[in-house]
Protein backbone atom coordinates (compact mmCIF):
# COMPACT_ATOMS: atom_id res chain seq x y z
CA MET A 1 31.48 46.71 -1.09
CA ASN A 2 33.51 44.55 1.29
CA SER A 3 33.58 45.07 5.06
CA ILE A 4 36.99 46.81 5.08
CA THR A 5 35.85 49.32 2.47
CA GLU A 6 32.60 49.80 4.37
CA GLU A 7 34.41 50.59 7.64
CA ILE A 8 36.81 52.97 5.93
CA THR A 9 33.98 54.72 4.07
CA GLU A 10 32.05 55.12 7.35
CA PHE A 11 35.12 56.63 9.02
CA LEU A 12 35.72 59.01 6.11
CA THR A 13 32.08 60.08 5.97
CA ALA A 14 32.07 60.84 9.71
CA ALA A 15 35.49 62.53 9.75
CA LEU A 16 34.86 64.65 6.65
CA ARG A 17 31.22 65.33 7.58
CA ARG A 18 29.90 64.47 4.13
CA PRO A 19 29.10 61.26 2.27
CA VAL A 20 32.18 59.68 0.71
CA ALA A 21 31.98 56.96 -1.95
CA PRO A 22 34.65 54.23 -2.13
CA ASP A 23 36.30 55.84 -5.18
CA ASP A 24 36.05 59.51 -4.08
CA ASP A 25 39.49 61.15 -3.94
CA TYR A 26 38.89 63.39 -0.93
CA PHE A 27 42.32 65.04 -1.28
CA GLU A 28 41.61 66.02 -4.89
CA LEU A 29 38.15 67.25 -3.86
CA GLY A 30 39.77 69.55 -1.29
CA LEU A 31 38.10 67.80 1.66
CA ALA A 32 41.31 66.61 3.31
CA ASN A 33 44.74 68.01 4.13
CA SER A 34 48.01 66.73 5.59
CA LEU A 35 46.65 66.85 9.14
CA PHE A 36 43.74 64.66 8.08
CA ALA A 37 46.22 62.29 6.40
CA LEU A 38 47.86 61.71 9.79
CA GLU A 39 44.46 61.06 11.37
CA LEU A 40 43.66 58.62 8.57
CA VAL A 41 46.93 56.71 8.99
CA THR A 42 46.32 56.48 12.75
CA PHE A 43 42.80 55.16 12.15
CA VAL A 44 44.08 52.51 9.71
CA GLU A 45 46.83 51.39 12.11
CA GLU A 46 44.54 51.15 15.13
CA ARG A 47 41.46 49.69 13.44
CA PHE A 48 43.25 47.05 11.38
CA SER A 49 46.12 46.36 13.80
CA ILE A 50 48.84 47.09 11.27
CA ALA A 51 51.93 49.25 11.29
CA VAL A 52 52.16 51.84 8.56
CA GLU A 53 55.89 52.09 7.95
CA VAL A 54 57.69 55.13 6.52
CA GLU A 55 58.00 53.34 3.17
CA ASP A 56 54.18 52.86 3.19
CA LEU A 57 53.50 56.59 3.41
CA ASP A 58 52.61 57.05 -0.25
CA LEU A 59 49.64 59.41 -0.52
CA ASP A 60 48.36 57.42 -3.49
CA SER A 61 47.65 54.49 -1.14
CA PHE A 62 45.39 56.68 1.00
CA ARG A 63 43.50 58.79 -1.59
CA THR A 64 40.31 56.69 -1.69
CA ALA A 65 38.60 54.09 0.47
CA GLU A 66 39.22 51.50 -2.27
CA ARG A 67 42.96 52.23 -2.29
CA ILE A 68 43.11 52.03 1.50
CA THR A 69 41.27 48.70 1.31
CA ARG A 70 43.90 47.33 -1.08
CA PHE A 71 46.66 48.66 1.20
CA VAL A 72 45.12 47.03 4.30
CA SER A 73 44.58 43.78 2.40
CA ARG A 74 48.25 43.70 1.35
CA LYS A 75 49.45 44.47 4.89
CA THR A 76 47.22 41.83 6.51
CA ALA A 77 47.74 39.08 3.91
CA PRO A 78 49.83 36.11 5.01
CA ALA A 79 53.42 36.33 3.75
CA GLY A 80 53.69 35.36 0.11
CA LEU A 81 50.00 35.80 -0.62
CA THR A 82 49.95 39.48 -1.52
CA GLU A 83 48.26 40.50 -4.75
CA SER A 84 51.27 41.61 -6.75
CA HIS A 85 49.16 41.38 -9.93
CA ASP A 86 46.75 44.09 -8.74
CA ASN A 87 48.38 47.29 -9.97
CA ARG A 88 45.20 49.32 -10.42
CA ALA A 89 45.39 52.94 -9.29
């Protein structure tokens, strides 16, 4: 597990008050709601110093710690170096 995934997983575990694995879909499990989604977006913006734009607000990007890690990696990658070949869900 990389450091970004680790930090996100720690945040999720604390916020949801139960252990969360990198691939756990906490929305599907009924552990999170739309209010939590806002808290999660705020955490990601503040912790990783990125702006989550309106066009970024796709719930699929925030369903698991692994998906958030990929999102953060894309947003923080130098221009032209994003992983366009990584289309995993």
